[in-house]
Coordinates of C-alpha atoms in Angstrom, one line a residue:
M1 CA 76.2 127.2 94.0
A2 CA 75.6 129.3 97.1
N3 CA 71.8 129.2 96.6
S4 CA 71.7 125.4 96.6
D5 CA 73.8 125.1 99.8
P6 CA 70.8 125.1 102.3
V7 CA 69.0 122.6 100.1
Y8 CA 71.6 119.8 100.1
L9 CA 72.7 120.7 103.6
R10 CA 69.2 119.9 104.9
V11 CA 69.5 116.4 103.4
V12 CA 73.1 116.0 104.7
E13 CA 72.2 117.1 108.3
D14 CA 69.2 114.8 108.5
L15 CA 71.0 111.7 107.2
R16 CA 74.1 112.5 109.3
R17 CA 71.9 112.7 112.4
Q18 CA 70.2 109.4 111.7
I19 CA 73.6 107.8 111.3
T20 CA 75.3 109.3 114.4
E21 CA 72.2 108.6 116.5
G22 CA 72.1 105.0 115.4
L23 CA 68.8 105.2 113.6
L24 CA 70.7 104.0 110.5
Q25 CA 72.9 101.2 111.6
P26 CA 76.2 100.2 109.9
G27 CA 75.4 98.4 106.6
A28 CA 71.9 99.9 106.4
P29 CA 71.0 101.2 102.9
I30 CA 70.9 104.9 102.3
P31 CA 68.0 106.3 100.2
S32 CA 68.8 106.6 96.5
R33 CA 69.0 109.9 94.7
H34 CA 65.5 109.3 93.4
Q35 CA 64.2 108.6 96.9
I36 CA 66.0 111.6 98.3
T37 CA 64.4 113.9 95.7
R38 CA 60.9 112.6 96.6
K39 CA 61.4 112.6 100.4
Y40 CA 63.1 115.9 100.8
G41 CA 61.6 117.8 97.8
V42 CA 65.0 118.6 96.3
G43 CA 66.5 118.3 92.9
E44 CA 68.8 115.6 91.5
T45 CA 71.9 117.8 91.8
A46 CA 71.2 118.5 95.5
A47 CA 70.6 114.8 96.1
R48 CA 73.9 113.8 94.4
H49 CA 75.8 116.5 96.3
A50 CA 74.4 115.4 99.6
L51 CA 75.5 111.8 99.0
R52 CA 78.9 113.0 97.9
V53 CA 79.4 115.0 101.2
L54 CA 78.3 112.1 103.4
A55 CA 80.8 109.8 101.5
Q56 CA 83.6 112.4 101.9
E57 CA 82.8 112.5 105.7
G58 CA 83.3 108.8 105.8
L59 CA 79.8 108.1 106.9
I60 CA 78.6 106.2 103.9
I61 CA 80.2 104.0 101.2
G62 CA 79.0 103.5 97.7
R63 CA 79.1 100.3 95.6
V64 CA 78.4 100.3 91.9
G65 CA 75.1 98.6 91.3
S66 CA 74.1 98.4 95.0
G67 CA 73.8 102.1 96.0
H68 CA 75.1 103.6 99.3
R69 CA 75.2 102.0 102.7
V70 CA 76.2 103.2 106.2
R71 CA 79.9 102.6 106.6
Q72 CA 81.0 100.1 109.2
R73 CA 82.9 101.7 112.0
P74 CA 85.7 99.4 113.1
D75 CA 87.0 99.5 116.7
L76 CA 90.2 101.5 116.9
L77 CA 93.2 99.4 117.7
P78 CA 95.8 100.8 120.1
L79 CA 99.0 101.7 118.3
H80 CA 101.7 101.8 121.0
R81 CA 104.7 104.0 120.8
A82 CA 107.6 101.6 120.9
Q83 CA 111.3 102.4 121.0
A84 CA 111.7 103.1 117.3
H85 CA 108.2 102.9 115.8
F86 CA 104.5 102.5 116.4
S87 CA 103.4 98.9 116.8
T88 CA 100.3 96.9 117.8
D89 CA 100.1 93.3 118.7
M90 CA 98.4 91.9 115.7
H91 CA 98.7 88.3 116.9
A92 CA 96.8 89.3 120.1
V93 CA 93.8 90.4 118.1
G94 CA 94.0 87.3 115.8
R95 CA 95.6 89.0 112.8
R96 CA 98.6 88.1 110.7
P97 CA 101.1 90.9 110.4
T98 CA 103.3 91.2 107.2
C99 CA 105.1 94.0 105.4
D100 CA 106.4 95.0 102.0
V101 CA 109.8 96.7 102.0
K102 CA 111.5 98.6 99.1
T103 CA 114.7 100.5 99.4
D104 CA 116.3 102.7 96.8
S105 CA 118.3 105.8 96.3
A106 CA 116.6 109.2 95.8
E107 CA 117.2 112.9 96.0
A108 CA 116.1 114.7 99.1
R109 CA 113.0 116.8 98.6
P110 CA 113.2 120.3 100.0
D111 CA 111.2 119.4 103.1
I112 CA 113.2 116.3 103.8
A113 CA 116.4 118.3 103.2
V114 CA 115.3 120.8 105.9
R115 CA 114.6 118.0 108.4
L116 CA 118.0 116.4 107.7
R117 CA 119.8 119.7 107.5
I118 CA 121.3 118.8 104.1
A119 CA 121.2 120.5 100.7
A120 CA 118.1 119.9 98.6
Q121 CA 118.5 117.1 96.1
S122 CA 121.3 115.5 98.1
P123 CA 121.5 111.7 97.8
V124 CA 119.5 109.8 100.4
T125 CA 118.6 106.2 101.0
R126 CA 114.8 105.9 100.9
T127 CA 113.0 102.9 102.5
R128 CA 109.3 102.4 101.9
I129 CA 107.4 99.9 104.1
V130 CA 103.7 99.0 103.8
Y131 CA 102.6 97.2 106.9
R132 CA 99.7 94.8 106.5
S133 CA 97.2 93.0 108.7
D134 CA 95.8 89.8 107.2
G135 CA 97.0 91.1 103.8
K136 CA 95.2 94.5 104.2
P137 CA 97.5 97.6 104.2
V138 CA 97.2 99.4 107.6
Q139 CA 100.3 101.7 107.7
L140 CA 102.8 103.3 105.4
A141 CA 106.2 104.4 106.5
V142 CA 108.9 106.1 104.3
S143 CA 112.3 106.9 105.8
Y144 CA 115.2 108.9 104.5
E145 CA 118.8 108.8 105.5
P146 CA 121.9 110.6 104.2
I147 CA 123.3 107.9 102.0
V148 CA 126.6 108.0 103.9
Y149 CA 124.9 106.5 107.0
N150 CA 123.1 103.6 105.4
D151 CA 124.7 100.1 105.1
G152 CA 121.9 98.6 103.1
T153 CA 119.7 97.4 106.0
D154 CA 116.2 97.7 104.8
D155 CA 114.3 98.0 108.1
I156 CA 113.6 101.4 109.6
T157 CA 113.2 99.8 113.0
Q158 CA 116.9 99.0 113.1
V159 CA 118.0 102.6 112.9
A160 CA 120.1 102.4 116.1
H161 CA 121.9 99.3 115.0
R162 CA 122.6 100.7 111.5
L163 CA 123.9 104.1 112.8
G164 CA 125.9 102.3 115.5
G165 CA 127.9 100.6 112.8
N166 CA 128.9 104.1 111.6
G167 CA 130.0 105.2 115.0
L168 CA 126.9 107.3 115.7
K169 CA 124.8 107.0 118.9
L170 CA 121.2 107.9 118.8
T171 CA 120.4 110.5 121.6
E172 CA 116.9 111.7 120.8
V173 CA 113.8 111.2 118.7
T174 CA 111.5 114.0 117.8
E175 CA 108.0 113.6 116.4
H176 CA 105.5 116.0 114.9
V177 CA 102.0 114.5 114.8
Y178 CA 99.0 115.9 112.9
A179 CA 95.9 114.8 111.0
R180 CA 95.3 115.7 107.4
V181 CA 93.6 114.6 104.2
P182 CA 95.5 111.8 102.6
Q183 CA 97.4 112.3 99.3
P184 CA 96.0 110.3 96.3
V185 CA 98.9 107.9 96.3
E186 CA 98.5 107.3 100.1
S187 CA 94.8 106.5 99.6
D188 CA 95.7 104.1 96.8
V189 CA 98.4 102.3 98.8
L190 CA 96.3 102.1 102.0
D191 CA 93.1 101.4 100.2
L192 CA 91.3 104.2 102.1
P193 CA 87.6 104.8 101.7
A194 CA 86.5 108.4 100.8
G195 CA 86.4 110.7 103.8
V196 CA 89.0 108.9 105.9
H197 CA 91.8 111.2 107.2
V198 CA 95.3 110.0 108.2
L199 CA 97.6 110.8 111.1
H200 CA 101.0 111.9 109.8
V201 CA 103.9 111.3 112.1
E202 CA 107.1 113.2 111.1
R203 CA 109.8 111.4 113.1
T204 CA 113.5 112.4 113.2
H205 CA 116.3 110.5 114.9
W206 CA 119.2 112.6 116.3
A207 CA 122.8 111.9 117.2
G208 CA 123.6 114.8 119.4
D209 CA 122.7 117.9 117.4
K210 CA 122.8 116.1 114.0
P211 CA 119.6 114.7 112.4
V212 CA 120.6 111.3 110.9
E213 CA 117.3 109.9 109.8
T214 CA 113.8 111.1 109.2
S215 CA 110.6 109.3 108.3
D216 CA 107.0 109.9 107.4
V217 CA 104.6 107.5 109.1
I218 CA 101.0 107.5 107.6
I219 CA 98.3 106.0 109.8
P220 CA 94.6 105.7 108.9
C221 CA 92.5 107.5 111.5
D222 CA 89.6 105.0 111.2
Q223 CA 91.7 102.0 112.2
F224 CA 94.1 103.1 115.0
R225 CA 94.5 105.3 118.0
L226 CA 98.0 106.3 119.2
V227 CA 99.1 105.3 122.7
Y228 CA 102.0 107.1 124.3
T229 CA 103.7 106.2 127.6
L230 CA 105.8 109.0 129.0
P231 CA 108.0 109.0 132.1
A232 CA 107.1 111.4 134.9
P233 CA 108.4 113.9 135.6
Y234 CA 109.0 114.6 131.9
G235 CA 112.3 116.3 132.5
E236 CA 113.8 119.2 130.6
Q237 CA 112.3 119.9 127.2
T238 CA 114.6 120.4 124.2
N239 CA 113.7 123.0 121.6
R240 CA 115.2 122.8 118.2

């Protein structure tokens, strides 16, 4: 495998350059494996590998029967950090926002248990929301609350109201944001093309020193950019 690396990389680098420099525009056809073998003097395996790498990078997309084409690059919509969640004004860009909500009981996974400071496999209320734009999935959010705090409300944006009914007052929200490769189930739910990464926002709501809700928000990197507005001066930082 190591001996073939320079061969397929030569193809990848040339086609990548043509795409990034605009010589191959979005929607333009990519040479077939047969055409690649003739143009670059490489074997079938190297040609197939080169196309696979370009697809994994999100530069091209393949369709059965029609070969590969340069992938359309949509304009990134601003996703504003609102009080309890990330939101964008879909109506302002001519899109119809909807969502699918499912709430059930579950056992806390070890990582969720750590974030909620409860024992692993403790009962939690899990709420899964798939946000859609014109019917297309654009964001996935899964929240977890110790079952004692949940009153059956199935909207993670109403955390403050729900906890207030239990005598708890939200005092802080912490977020950990990082990019990663999507899990297969996330790719399926969000209908992600090959090569698209996601932003993972781990958000936890606190009531004093007690974590009372935590959620995983999964955002496709090829559709949105996160927008934060922070007060200045930022004030004293809290380390947990």
